Coordinates of C-alpha atoms in Angstrom, one line a residue:
Chain A
M8 CA -0.2 -0.1 0.0
I9 CA 1.2 3.4 -1.2
R10 CA -0.1 6.4 1.0
M11 CA 0.3 10.0 -0.1
S12 CA -0.8 12.3 2.8
N13 CA -1.6 15.9 2.5
L14 CA 0.8 16.8 -0.3
S15 CA 1.1 20.2 -1.3
F16 CA 3.4 21.3 -4.3
A17 CA 4.0 24.5 -6.1
Y18 CA 6.4 25.1 -9.3
G19 CA 7.7 28.6 -7.7
E20 CA 4.5 30.6 -7.2
R21 CA 2.1 28.1 -9.3
E22 CA 0.5 25.7 -6.8
V23 CA -0.2 22.8 -8.2
L24 CA -1.3 20.3 -5.7
K25 CA -2.9 21.3 -2.4
D26 CA -3.6 18.9 0.5
F27 CA -3.6 15.9 -1.8
N28 CA -4.4 12.6 -0.4
L29 CA -4.4 9.4 -2.3
E30 CA -4.1 5.5 -1.5
L31 CA -2.7 2.8 -3.9
S32 CA -3.4 -0.8 -3.0
A33 CA -0.4 -3.1 -3.9
G34 CA -0.8 -4.8 -7.4
E35 CA -3.7 -2.5 -8.6
T36 CA -3.2 -0.9 -12.0
V37 CA -4.7 2.8 -11.9
M38 CA -5.2 5.6 -14.5
I39 CA -4.8 9.2 -13.6
T40 CA -6.6 11.6 -16.2
G41 CA -8.0 15.4 -16.3
P42 CA -7.4 18.3 -18.2
N43 CA -4.0 19.7 -18.9
G44 CA -2.2 21.6 -16.3
I45 CA -4.2 19.9 -13.5
G46 CA -1.0 18.1 -11.8
K47 CA -1.3 14.5 -13.2
S48 CA 2.6 14.5 -14.0
T49 CA 3.3 16.2 -10.7
I50 CA 2.0 13.0 -8.9
L51 CA 3.8 10.6 -10.8
R52 CA 7.0 12.8 -10.3
L53 CA 6.4 13.1 -6.3
L54 CA 5.7 9.1 -6.6
A55 CA 8.8 8.6 -8.3
G56 CA 10.8 10.8 -5.8
V57 CA 12.0 13.1 -8.7
L58 CA 10.2 15.9 -7.0
I59 CA 9.8 16.4 -3.0
P60 CA 6.6 17.6 -1.8
Q61 CA 6.7 20.9 0.1
T62 CA 4.4 19.5 2.8
G63 CA 2.9 16.4 3.5
E64 CA 4.5 12.9 2.8
I65 CA 4.5 9.8 0.9
D66 CA 4.8 6.3 2.7
H67 CA 5.8 3.8 0.3
G68 CA 5.3 0.8 2.7
Y69 CA 8.5 -0.4 2.3
P70 CA 10.8 -1.5 5.3
Q71 CA 12.4 1.4 6.9
G72 CA 15.6 2.3 4.9
T73 CA 14.6 1.3 1.5
D74 CA 15.0 3.9 -1.2
P75 CA 11.6 4.0 -3.0
R76 CA 13.3 5.0 -6.2
L77 CA 15.1 1.7 -6.4
K78 CA 12.1 -0.1 -6.4
T79 CA 10.1 2.2 -8.9
A80 CA 10.4 2.0 -12.8
F81 CA 9.5 6.0 -14.0
L82 CA 8.6 6.6 -17.7
P83 CA 8.4 10.5 -17.8
D84 CA 7.0 12.9 -20.3
S85 CA 10.3 14.1 -21.3
L86 CA 12.6 12.1 -23.5
S87 CA 15.8 13.3 -22.0
F88 CA 16.6 9.8 -20.9
Y89 CA 20.1 9.2 -21.2
R90 CA 20.5 11.1 -24.2
S91 CA 24.0 10.9 -25.2
M92 CA 24.6 7.3 -24.5
T93 CA 23.6 4.2 -26.9
P94 CA 21.0 1.9 -25.5
L95 CA 23.6 -0.6 -24.5
E96 CA 25.4 1.8 -22.4
A97 CA 22.1 3.3 -21.0
A98 CA 21.1 -0.3 -19.9
K99 CA 24.6 -0.9 -18.2
F100 CA 24.5 2.5 -16.4
H101 CA 21.0 2.2 -15.2
A102 CA 21.7 -1.5 -13.9
G103 CA 24.7 -0.1 -12.2
I104 CA 22.6 2.3 -10.2
F105 CA 19.9 -0.5 -9.4
G106 CA 22.2 -3.0 -8.7
T107 CA 20.7 -5.6 -11.4
E108 CA 21.5 -7.1 -14.6
P109 CA 21.4 -4.9 -17.5
S110 CA 18.4 -5.2 -19.8
S111 CA 18.6 -7.5 -22.5
L112 CA 17.0 -4.6 -24.5
E113 CA 14.8 -7.2 -26.3
L114 CA 11.8 -5.0 -26.5
A115 CA 14.2 -2.1 -28.2
K116 CA 15.3 -4.6 -30.6
K117 CA 12.1 -5.8 -31.3
A118 CA 11.5 -2.2 -32.3
G119 CA 14.5 -2.4 -34.7
V120 CA 16.6 -0.2 -32.5
D121 CA 20.2 -0.5 -33.3
V122 CA 21.7 -0.6 -29.8
N123 CA 24.7 1.0 -30.6
R124 CA 23.5 4.2 -31.8
H125 CA 22.9 7.4 -29.7
I126 CA 19.4 7.1 -28.2
C127 CA 19.1 10.9 -29.2
E128 CA 19.3 9.8 -33.0
L129 CA 16.4 7.1 -32.4
S130 CA 12.7 8.1 -33.2
V131 CA 10.6 9.0 -30.7
G132 CA 8.7 5.7 -30.6
Q133 CA 12.1 3.9 -30.4
R134 CA 13.2 5.9 -27.5
V135 CA 10.2 5.2 -25.5
L136 CA 10.8 1.5 -26.2
V137 CA 14.3 1.9 -25.1
Q138 CA 13.5 3.4 -22.1
M139 CA 10.7 1.0 -21.3
A140 CA 13.1 -2.0 -21.9
I141 CA 15.5 -0.7 -19.4
I142 CA 13.3 0.7 -16.5
L143 CA 11.4 -2.6 -16.9
S144 CA 14.3 -4.6 -16.3
T145 CA 14.9 -3.6 -12.6
R146 CA 12.0 -5.8 -11.3
P147 CA 10.2 -2.7 -10.1
E148 CA 7.6 -2.9 -7.5
L149 CA 6.0 0.5 -8.7
I150 CA 5.6 1.3 -12.5
L151 CA 4.8 4.9 -13.4
I152 CA 4.3 5.7 -17.1
D153 CA 3.6 9.5 -18.0
E154 CA 1.5 10.4 -21.1
V155 CA 4.3 9.3 -23.7
L156 CA 2.5 6.5 -25.5
H157 CA 0.6 8.6 -28.0
S158 CA 3.9 9.3 -29.7
V159 CA 4.5 5.6 -30.3
D160 CA 3.0 4.1 -33.4
P161 CA 0.4 1.3 -33.1
Y162 CA 2.8 -1.7 -33.8
L163 CA 5.3 -0.4 -31.3
R164 CA 2.5 0.4 -28.9
D165 CA 1.4 -3.5 -29.2
I166 CA 4.9 -4.8 -28.5
L167 CA 5.1 -2.4 -25.5
F168 CA 1.7 -3.3 -24.1
R169 CA 2.4 -7.0 -24.3
E170 CA 5.7 -6.5 -22.5
L171 CA 3.8 -4.5 -19.6
I172 CA 1.1 -7.2 -19.4
E173 CA 3.8 -9.7 -19.2
V174 CA 5.7 -8.0 -16.3
M175 CA 2.1 -7.3 -14.5
E176 CA 1.5 -11.1 -14.9
N177 CA 5.2 -12.0 -13.5
S178 CA 5.3 -9.6 -10.6
S179 CA 2.2 -8.0 -9.9
P180 CA 3.6 -4.3 -9.5
T181 CA 1.6 -1.5 -8.7
V182 CA 1.0 0.6 -12.0
V183 CA 0.1 3.9 -12.3
M184 CA -0.6 5.9 -15.8
V185 CA -1.3 9.3 -16.6
N186 CA -3.3 9.3 -19.8
L187 CA -5.4 11.4 -22.1
N188 CA -6.2 8.2 -24.3
Y189 CA -8.1 5.7 -23.2
H190 CA -8.5 3.0 -26.0
D191 CA -5.2 1.3 -25.2
I192 CA -5.6 1.0 -21.4
E193 CA -9.6 0.7 -21.1
H194 CA -9.1 -2.9 -20.0
L195 CA -5.6 -2.6 -18.3
A196 CA -6.8 -0.1 -15.7
D197 CA -8.7 -1.4 -12.6
R198 CA -9.3 2.0 -11.4
V199 CA -9.6 5.7 -12.8
I200 CA -9.0 9.1 -11.0
F201 CA -10.3 11.8 -12.6
L202 CA -8.4 15.1 -11.3
G203 CA -10.2 18.5 -11.8
S204 CA -9.4 21.8 -10.5
D205 CA -10.7 21.3 -7.2
G206 CA -8.7 18.0 -6.8
I207 CA -9.9 14.3 -7.4
R208 CA -13.2 14.5 -8.9
L209 CA -13.7 10.8 -9.4
D210 CA -12.1 7.8 -7.8
E211 CA -13.6 4.7 -9.1
S212 CA -13.1 1.1 -10.2
V213 CA -13.5 0.9 -14.1
D214 CA -16.2 -1.9 -13.9
D215 CA -18.1 0.5 -11.5
L216 CA -17.4 3.4 -13.6
K217 CA -19.0 1.8 -16.7
A218 CA -21.9 0.1 -14.7
K219 CA -23.1 3.5 -13.4
T220 CA -22.8 5.9 -16.4
R221 CA -25.2 6.0 -19.1
R222 CA -26.2 8.0 -22.1
I223 CA -29.7 9.0 -22.0
I224 CA -31.3 10.2 -25.4
S225 CA -34.3 12.4 -24.8
E226 CA -35.6 15.9 -25.0
E227 CA -36.4 16.2 -21.3
I228 CA -34.7 14.9 -18.3
S229 CA -35.7 14.7 -14.8
P230 CA -33.8 16.9 -12.6
E231 CA -33.1 14.2 -10.4
Y232 CA -30.7 12.6 -12.6
P233 CA -27.1 13.9 -12.0
V234 CA -26.0 14.9 -15.4
L235 CA -22.3 15.4 -16.4
L236 CA -22.8 16.9 -19.8
T237 CA -25.4 17.3 -22.2
E238 CA -24.6 17.2 -26.0
N239 CA -26.6 17.9 -29.3
V240 CA -26.0 14.8 -31.4
M241 CA -27.8 15.1 -35.1
G242 CA -30.5 17.2 -33.6
K243 CA -31.2 15.1 -30.6
K244 CA -30.3 15.6 -26.8
H245 CA -27.7 13.1 -25.1
H246 CA -27.5 13.5 -21.6
I247 CA -24.3 11.8 -19.8
V248 CA -25.6 10.6 -16.5
Y249 CA -23.3 9.8 -13.6
P250 CA -24.1 7.9 -11.0
F251 CA -27.3 6.4 -13.1
E252 CA -29.9 4.6 -11.4
M253 CA -32.9 3.3 -13.4
R254 CA -36.1 5.0 -12.0
S255 CA -39.2 3.4 -13.0
G256 CA -41.3 4.6 -16.1
E257 CA -39.1 7.5 -17.3
I258 CA -36.8 5.9 -19.4
T259 CA -36.6 2.8 -21.4
D260 CA -34.0 0.7 -22.9
E261 CA -34.8 2.4 -26.3
N262 CA -33.0 5.7 -25.3
L263 CA -30.3 4.4 -23.1
R264 CA -26.7 3.8 -23.9
E265 CA -24.0 2.3 -22.4
M266 CA -20.6 3.8 -22.8
D267 CA -16.9 3.1 -23.4
L268 CA -14.2 4.6 -21.4
T269 CA -13.4 7.5 -24.0
E270 CA -16.8 8.6 -24.1
I271 CA -17.1 8.5 -20.3
M272 CA -14.0 10.6 -19.8
T273 CA -14.8 12.9 -22.5
A274 CA -18.0 13.8 -20.3
F275 CA -15.9 14.4 -17.3
M276 CA -13.7 16.6 -19.0
G277 CA -16.3 18.7 -20.7
G278 CA -18.0 18.9 -17.3
E279 CA -14.5 20.4 -15.9
Y280 CA -14.4 23.0 -18.7
G281 CA -17.8 23.8 -17.7
V282 CA -19.6 23.0 -20.9
S283 CA -23.0 21.7 -21.0
Chain B
M18 CA -10.9 -15.9 -30.6
Y19 CA -12.5 -14.0 -27.8
S20 CA -13.3 -10.4 -28.0
I21 CA -14.3 -7.6 -25.6
D22 CA -17.0 -5.1 -26.2
S23 CA -15.7 -1.8 -24.5
R24 CA -19.0 -0.2 -24.7
S25 CA -20.7 -2.8 -22.8
A26 CA -21.3 -2.0 -18.9
I27 CA -20.8 -5.7 -18.5
P28 CA -17.6 -6.1 -16.7
V29 CA -14.6 -7.8 -18.9
Y30 CA -14.2 -10.8 -16.6
E31 CA -17.6 -11.6 -17.1
Q32 CA -17.9 -11.0 -20.8
L33 CA -15.0 -13.5 -21.2
K34 CA -16.5 -15.9 -18.9
R35 CA -19.6 -15.8 -20.9
Q36 CA -17.8 -16.6 -24.1
I37 CA -16.0 -19.5 -22.5
V38 CA -19.1 -20.9 -21.0
L39 CA -20.7 -20.5 -24.7
R40 CA -17.8 -22.1 -26.1
I41 CA -18.2 -25.2 -23.8
V42 CA -21.7 -25.7 -24.1
S43 CA -21.7 -25.7 -28.1
D44 CA -18.8 -28.1 -27.9
R45 CA -16.2 -25.9 -29.5
L46 CA -14.0 -26.4 -26.2
D47 CA -13.9 -29.9 -25.6
E48 CA -13.5 -31.9 -22.3
G49 CA -10.0 -31.8 -21.2
E50 CA -9.0 -28.9 -23.5
K51 CA -6.5 -26.5 -22.1
L52 CA -7.4 -22.9 -22.2
P53 CA -4.8 -20.0 -23.1
S54 CA -2.4 -19.3 -20.5
I55 CA -3.1 -16.0 -18.4
R56 CA -0.2 -14.3 -20.1
E57 CA -1.2 -15.2 -23.7
L58 CA -4.9 -14.3 -23.1
A59 CA -4.2 -11.2 -21.4
A60 CA -1.6 -10.0 -23.8
A61 CA -4.0 -10.9 -27.0
L62 CA -6.9 -9.1 -25.5
K63 CA -4.9 -6.0 -24.0
I64 CA -6.7 -6.8 -20.7
N65 CA -5.2 -7.1 -17.3
P66 CA -3.9 -10.5 -16.0
N67 CA -5.9 -10.1 -13.2
T68 CA -9.0 -10.1 -15.0
V69 CA -8.1 -13.4 -16.6
V70 CA -7.5 -14.8 -13.2
K71 CA -10.7 -13.7 -11.8
T72 CA -12.4 -15.3 -15.0
Y73 CA -10.8 -18.8 -14.5
R74 CA -11.4 -18.7 -10.8
Q75 CA -15.1 -18.1 -11.3
L76 CA -15.3 -20.9 -14.1
E77 CA -13.7 -23.2 -11.9
T78 CA -16.1 -22.3 -8.7
D79 CA -19.0 -22.8 -11.4
G80 CA -17.4 -26.2 -12.3
F81 CA -16.4 -25.7 -15.9
V82 CA -12.9 -25.9 -15.6
A83 CA -10.0 -27.2 -13.4
S84 CA -6.9 -25.7 -12.7
R85 CA -3.8 -28.0 -12.6
K86 CA -1.1 -26.7 -10.7
G87 CA 2.0 -25.4 -13.0
L88 CA 0.0 -27.0 -15.9
G89 CA -2.8 -24.6 -16.6
V90 CA -6.3 -24.5 -16.8
F91 CA -8.4 -27.4 -18.2
I92 CA -12.0 -27.9 -19.6
S93 CA -13.6 -30.3 -16.8
T94 CA -17.5 -30.2 -16.7
E95 CA -18.3 -33.6 -14.8
A96 CA -19.8 -31.7 -12.0
R97 CA -22.3 -29.6 -14.1
E98 CA -25.3 -30.3 -16.1
L99 CA -24.3 -28.7 -19.4
Q100 CA -27.9 -29.3 -20.9
G101 CA -29.3 -26.7 -18.3
D102 CA -26.6 -24.4 -19.2
R103 CA -27.6 -24.7 -22.9
N104 CA -31.0 -24.3 -22.1
E105 CA -30.2 -21.3 -20.2
I106 CA -28.4 -19.5 -23.0
F107 CA -31.2 -20.6 -25.9
K108 CA -33.8 -19.0 -23.7
E109 CA -31.7 -15.7 -23.5
L110 CA -31.3 -15.9 -27.4
T111 CA -34.8 -16.4 -27.7
D112 CA -35.8 -13.7 -25.4
D113 CA -33.7 -11.2 -27.2
Y114 CA -35.1 -12.5 -30.8
I115 CA -38.6 -11.8 -29.5
S116 CA -37.7 -8.4 -28.1
K117 CA -36.2 -7.3 -31.3
A118 CA -38.8 -8.7 -33.4
G119 CA -41.6 -6.9 -31.0
G120 CA -39.6 -3.8 -31.6
L121 CA -40.6 -4.2 -35.3
G122 CA -44.1 -4.2 -34.2
L123 CA -44.9 -7.7 -34.8
K124 CA -47.3 -9.8 -32.8
A125 CA -46.8 -13.2 -31.2
D126 CA -48.7 -15.3 -33.9
E127 CA -46.6 -13.4 -36.7
I128 CA -43.3 -13.9 -34.7
M129 CA -44.2 -17.8 -34.5
K130 CA -45.2 -17.9 -38.2
G131 CA -42.0 -15.9 -39.3
L132 CA -39.9 -18.3 -37.4
S133 CA -41.6 -21.5 -38.5
D134 CA -41.2 -20.3 -42.0
R135 CA -37.8 -19.8 -41.7
L136 CA -37.2 -23.2 -40.2
K137 CA -39.1 -24.9 -42.6
G138 CA -37.2 -23.0 -45.4
E139 CA -33.7 -24.1 -43.8
I140 CA -35.1 -28.0 -43.7
E141 CA -35.8 -27.9 -47.3
Y142 CA -32.4 -26.6 -48.1
D143 CA -30.8 -29.0 -46.1
K144 CA -32.8 -31.7 -48.1
N145 CA -31.7 -30.4 -51.3
E146 CA -27.8 -30.6 -50.5

């Protein structure tokens, strides 16, 4: 169990997190999402130990004296990772810090990477795979992936997810991903956290979220329904309702639709921007 | 191959379970046949390995499969009355059909006639072959 308690963090004058609390269970896969600039990446950096909170603390739940950074695999959104080294050099260097065997770079080789070329000369997608191959080789208990996967082409992304799933199956790490693109990870995440301007707006298991969100197609809707967002779709009014509960008589299956994660998150996002 | 409907509010483990049960009762999975490994299935469907674990565990509890340590999960239905499961699925299919036909504004006798006409057609078609 990882516990983030009363965290505050500001970049200079700009306060990003204030009195932030979050608990992560061991082995769960969590997706953090929300509008740009809301502090998603900051949470990852704090968890990774790359940033230190100004107030509050993070308890990773390890025995006293353990450096949590050595149990963590962090894929940040910047691609500055060992730029001037070759993948082979970077793998050795990284393993030296973590005291583990260097990555075989199998993942990078599958992506056609020449492991003797400088990392800065590789394509963005290849760089992500090199980095992923290296950080996953240290047997992490915590895997943190920032929003970098959108820059990876579908073929390489497929390879990358297979690798991640294999690691998840092998050693059940806790996984936290920051995402703005939900399609790929829709069925990987156990839990979704939506960060709004007032902090955590939603914290639900994916199964519960899908069970409790519906699109209602209807001109009129009873004010008892908690509407996230109303859209006009081809001349019809669509109300996205969460949490949804069937009330007798008012709504039939005819004008009720189940939704995928992209649609649900888009509605939360729209609600956050005050669109309705 | 199994597939997951992202737009369904039915949890992934449940979708997967229903697909496997359907294959068992329709003899597309034979007694003793091995199910894909957790890793294989999770990677192929891009789903959380824990979800596959949950599906397999429930199938075992319900008496459709047996897991053998270190070997994998195998179809094992001795404890199960498959005819009952088959009837249950057939009933759901029929309910779905009736509800869709009803949605076209058809009455019970019209639905019956339409069904029996189609079935007759099928039988004649079979004979001609």
